Each structure stands twice: as structure tokens, then as C-alpha cells.
CSV table of C-alpha atoms in Angstrom, one decimal:
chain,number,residue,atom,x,y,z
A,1116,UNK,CA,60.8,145.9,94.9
A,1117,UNK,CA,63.5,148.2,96.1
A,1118,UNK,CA,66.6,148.7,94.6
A,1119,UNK,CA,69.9,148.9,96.6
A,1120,UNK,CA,72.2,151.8,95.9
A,1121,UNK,CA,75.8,151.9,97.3
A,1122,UNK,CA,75.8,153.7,100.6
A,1123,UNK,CA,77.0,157.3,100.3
A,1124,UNK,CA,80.4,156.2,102.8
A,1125,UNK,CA,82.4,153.4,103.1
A,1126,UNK,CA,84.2,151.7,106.1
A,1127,UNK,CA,87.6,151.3,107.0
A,1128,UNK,CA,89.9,150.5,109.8
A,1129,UNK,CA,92.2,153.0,110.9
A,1130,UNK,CA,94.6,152.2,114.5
A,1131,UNK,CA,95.1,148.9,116.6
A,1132,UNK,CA,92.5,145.9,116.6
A,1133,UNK,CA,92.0,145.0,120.2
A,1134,UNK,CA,94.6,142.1,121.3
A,1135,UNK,CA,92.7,138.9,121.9
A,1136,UNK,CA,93.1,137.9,125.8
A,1137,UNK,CA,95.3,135.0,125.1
A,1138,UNK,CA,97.8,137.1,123.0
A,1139,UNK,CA,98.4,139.2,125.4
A,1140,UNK,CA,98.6,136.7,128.6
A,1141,UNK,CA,101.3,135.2,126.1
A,1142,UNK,CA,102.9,138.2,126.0
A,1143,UNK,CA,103.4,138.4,129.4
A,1144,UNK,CA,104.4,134.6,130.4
A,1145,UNK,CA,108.3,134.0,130.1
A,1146,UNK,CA,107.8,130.8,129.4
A,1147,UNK,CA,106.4,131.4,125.8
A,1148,UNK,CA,109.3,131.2,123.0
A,1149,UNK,CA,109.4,134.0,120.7
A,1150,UNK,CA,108.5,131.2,117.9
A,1151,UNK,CA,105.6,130.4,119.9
A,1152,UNK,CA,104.2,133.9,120.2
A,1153,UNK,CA,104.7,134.5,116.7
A,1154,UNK,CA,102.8,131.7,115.9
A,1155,UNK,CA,100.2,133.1,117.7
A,1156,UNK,CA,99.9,136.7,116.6
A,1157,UNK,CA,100.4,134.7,112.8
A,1158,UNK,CA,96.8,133.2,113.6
A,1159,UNK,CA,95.4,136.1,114.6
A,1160,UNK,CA,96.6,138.2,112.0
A,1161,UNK,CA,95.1,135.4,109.5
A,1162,UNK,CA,91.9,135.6,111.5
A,1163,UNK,CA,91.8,139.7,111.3
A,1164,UNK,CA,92.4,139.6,107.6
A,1165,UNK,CA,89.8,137.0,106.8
A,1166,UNK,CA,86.9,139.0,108.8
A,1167,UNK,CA,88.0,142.1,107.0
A,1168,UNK,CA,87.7,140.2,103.3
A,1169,UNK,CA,84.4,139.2,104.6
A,1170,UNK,CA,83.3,142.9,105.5
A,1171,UNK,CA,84.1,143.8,101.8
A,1172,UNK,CA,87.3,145.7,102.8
A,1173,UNK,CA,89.7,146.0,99.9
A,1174,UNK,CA,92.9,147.3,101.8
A,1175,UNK,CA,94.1,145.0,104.5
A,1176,UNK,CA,95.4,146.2,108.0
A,1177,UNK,CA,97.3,143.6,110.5
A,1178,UNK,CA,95.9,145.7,113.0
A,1179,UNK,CA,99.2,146.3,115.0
A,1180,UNK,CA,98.9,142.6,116.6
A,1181,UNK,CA,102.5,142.7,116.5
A,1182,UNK,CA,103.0,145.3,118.7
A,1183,UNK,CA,102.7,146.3,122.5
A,1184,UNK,CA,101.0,149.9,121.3
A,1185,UNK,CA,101.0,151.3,118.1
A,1186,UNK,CA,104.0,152.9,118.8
A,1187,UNK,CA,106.2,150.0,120.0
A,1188,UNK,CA,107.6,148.8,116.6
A,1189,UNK,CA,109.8,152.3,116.6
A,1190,UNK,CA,111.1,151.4,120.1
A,1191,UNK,CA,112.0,148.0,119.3
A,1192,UNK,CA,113.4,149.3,115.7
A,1193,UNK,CA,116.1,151.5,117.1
A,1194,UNK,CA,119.0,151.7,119.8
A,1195,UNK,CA,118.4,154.4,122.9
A,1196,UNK,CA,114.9,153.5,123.5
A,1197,UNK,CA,114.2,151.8,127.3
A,1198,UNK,CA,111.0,150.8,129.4
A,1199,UNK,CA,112.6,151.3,132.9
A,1200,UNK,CA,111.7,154.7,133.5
A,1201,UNK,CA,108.9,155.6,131.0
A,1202,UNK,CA,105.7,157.6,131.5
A,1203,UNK,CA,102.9,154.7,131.2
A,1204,UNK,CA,99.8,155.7,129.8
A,1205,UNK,CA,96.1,155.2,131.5
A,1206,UNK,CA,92.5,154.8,129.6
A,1207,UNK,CA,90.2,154.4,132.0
A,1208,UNK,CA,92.2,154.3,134.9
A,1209,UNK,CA,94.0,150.9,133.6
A,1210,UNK,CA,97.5,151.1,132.7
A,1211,UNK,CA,97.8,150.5,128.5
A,1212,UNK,CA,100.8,151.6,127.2
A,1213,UNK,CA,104.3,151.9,128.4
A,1214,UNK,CA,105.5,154.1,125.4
A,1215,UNK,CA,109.1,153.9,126.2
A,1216,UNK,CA,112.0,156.4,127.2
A,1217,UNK,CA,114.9,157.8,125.6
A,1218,UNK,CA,118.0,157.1,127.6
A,1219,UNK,CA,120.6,157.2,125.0
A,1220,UNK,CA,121.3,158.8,121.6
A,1221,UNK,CA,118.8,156.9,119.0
A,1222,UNK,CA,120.7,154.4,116.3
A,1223,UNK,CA,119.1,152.3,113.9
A,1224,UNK,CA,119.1,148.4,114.7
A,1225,UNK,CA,116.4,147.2,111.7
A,1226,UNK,CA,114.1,148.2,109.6
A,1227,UNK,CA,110.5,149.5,110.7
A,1228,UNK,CA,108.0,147.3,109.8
A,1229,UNK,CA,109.9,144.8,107.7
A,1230,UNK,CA,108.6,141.5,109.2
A,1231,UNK,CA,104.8,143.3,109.7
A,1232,UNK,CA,104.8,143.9,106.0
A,1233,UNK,CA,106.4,141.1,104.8
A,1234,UNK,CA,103.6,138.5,106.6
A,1235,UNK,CA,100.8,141.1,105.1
A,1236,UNK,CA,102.4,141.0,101.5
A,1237,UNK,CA,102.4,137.2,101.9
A,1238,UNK,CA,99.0,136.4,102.9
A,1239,UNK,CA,96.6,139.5,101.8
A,1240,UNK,CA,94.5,139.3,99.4
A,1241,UNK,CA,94.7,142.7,98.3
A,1242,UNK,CA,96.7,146.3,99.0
A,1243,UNK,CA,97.6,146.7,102.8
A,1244,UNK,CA,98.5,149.1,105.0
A,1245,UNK,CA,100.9,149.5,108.0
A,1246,UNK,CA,100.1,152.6,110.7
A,1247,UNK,CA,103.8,154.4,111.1
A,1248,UNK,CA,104.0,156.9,114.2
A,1249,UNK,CA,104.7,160.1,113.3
A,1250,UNK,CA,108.2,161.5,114.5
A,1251,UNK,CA,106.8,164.6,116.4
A,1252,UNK,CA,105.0,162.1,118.7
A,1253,UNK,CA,109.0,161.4,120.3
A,1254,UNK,CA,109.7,163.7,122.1
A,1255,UNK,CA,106.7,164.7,124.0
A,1256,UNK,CA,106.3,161.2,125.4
A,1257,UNK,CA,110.0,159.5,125.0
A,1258,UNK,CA,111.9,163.1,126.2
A,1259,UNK,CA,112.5,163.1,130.2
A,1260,UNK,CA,114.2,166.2,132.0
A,1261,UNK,CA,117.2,164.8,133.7
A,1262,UNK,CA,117.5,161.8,131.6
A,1263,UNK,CA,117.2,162.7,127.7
A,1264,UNK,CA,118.8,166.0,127.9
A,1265,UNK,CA,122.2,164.1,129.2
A,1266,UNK,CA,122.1,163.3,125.4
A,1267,UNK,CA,120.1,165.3,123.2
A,1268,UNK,CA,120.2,169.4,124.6
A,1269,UNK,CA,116.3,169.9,123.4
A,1270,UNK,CA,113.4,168.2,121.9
A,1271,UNK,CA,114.1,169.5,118.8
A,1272,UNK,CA,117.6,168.4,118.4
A,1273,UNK,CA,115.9,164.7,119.6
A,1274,UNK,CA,113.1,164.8,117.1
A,1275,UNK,CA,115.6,165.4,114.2
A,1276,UNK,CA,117.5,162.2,115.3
């Protein structure tokens, strides 16, 4: 008989869980009511936490179903911050991410991650975690010659806003 010993690492989940197809066609119908796609990244987020209390995990992750990109909470979070214009990303040659463009000075409209956290405080059954970009990220995406520096001189004067 063999004895089991605890592996010498441990898993965890770090970044976005891919969005489920439907979410994501929801996403991008007009006819679906922001009640209705909340509803809908509610049961995936339920779904997402259950598999990860079945893997053993004991920190919880909504895995950014939420968001666009793991970025897109800050861009929806603050004033200054447009689509239109903004460098979109590729993996693969597909399109992913369209991380957003500063076109204005940047202003708080709500907090970051309040509704994200609140849900996970709610229905986790343990500690969780929310990913937060980092600041520096800004400028080198969101910063365009001929648009930004009509407000902000420099990157640096951008990423301290």
C-alpha cells in the first residue's frame, strides 16, 4: 500500500477564465438588457466558483467574466477613456482586445471593482481575489500621438493621472 504525500506545488488561477460562447454573443446583441447580461455572467461566475471549490482551491477568482479584457473594468471606471480610435489587440491573428484610448483628461466616475467584489464576497466560500491592472500598462496602450498629447504633454504626466 502506498501512501499519498501532498504534492511538492499547488495550483492556482492567475488572469481571465475563457468567456463561454454565449456570454460573449450576449455581449454583442443590442437586444440583451444590461439586467439580462448580468444574469448571465452571475451564472457563470457561480459556475466558475463551484469548479474551483471542487479543484480544492481555497482562494476564489471570478475570473474577469465581467469584463471585455482584463483591463476593461479601469476603462469603464473612469471618464477620458474611448473605444473609437484604440489600437485593438491580435492573438493568433483574431482580434481580442480593444484596450481603449485616452481622449480626454482621466476623472473618476466609480469605484474599481466594487460590483466584481461585492458578487464574490457574497457568494465565495472562501478568500477571493480580483486581478487590478497595473497603472504603467496606460500609457503604452491608451497614449496616442496626436490625440492624448492634446491633453496630457507625456506619458508620464498621463500615468500619474
Amino acid at each position: 500500500m502506498t501512501t499519498r504525500t501532498k504534492p511538492p506545488f499547488r495550483a492556482d488561477q492567475v488572469g481571465s477564465f475563457l468567456r463561454p460562447k454565449d456570454l460573449l454573443a450576449a455581449r454583442e446583441d443590442p437586444k440583451v438588457t444590461p439586467e439580462q447580461l448580468k444574469q448571465l455572467e452571475d451564472k457563470y461566475i457561480l459556475e466558475c466558483i463551484e469548479e474551483q471549490k471542487k479543484l480544492g482551491f481555497k482562494i476564489f477568482s471570478d475570473g474577469e467574466l465581467r469584463r471585455a479584457t482584463f483591463m476593461s473594468d479601469f476603462n469603464e471606471s473612469v471618464n477620458g477613456i474611448d473605444q473609437g480610435d484604440a489600437v485593438q489587440r491580435q492573438w493568433s491573428g483574431q482580434t481580442v482586445a480593444n484596450l481603449g484610448l485616452a481622449t480626454g483628461k482621466i476623472s473618476k466616475k466609480r469605484r474599481m471593482t466594487k460590483h466584481e467584489v461585492d458578487f464574490m464576497k457574497a457568494h465565495s466560500p472562501g478568500d477571493i481575489k480580483m486581478t487590478l491592472p497595473s497603472a504603467n500598462q496606460f500609457p503604452a496602450i491608451a497614449f496616442k500621438k496626436g490625440v492624448t498629447d492634446a491633453f496630457y504633454k507625456d506619458f508620464t504626466e498621463f500615468l500619474w493621472d
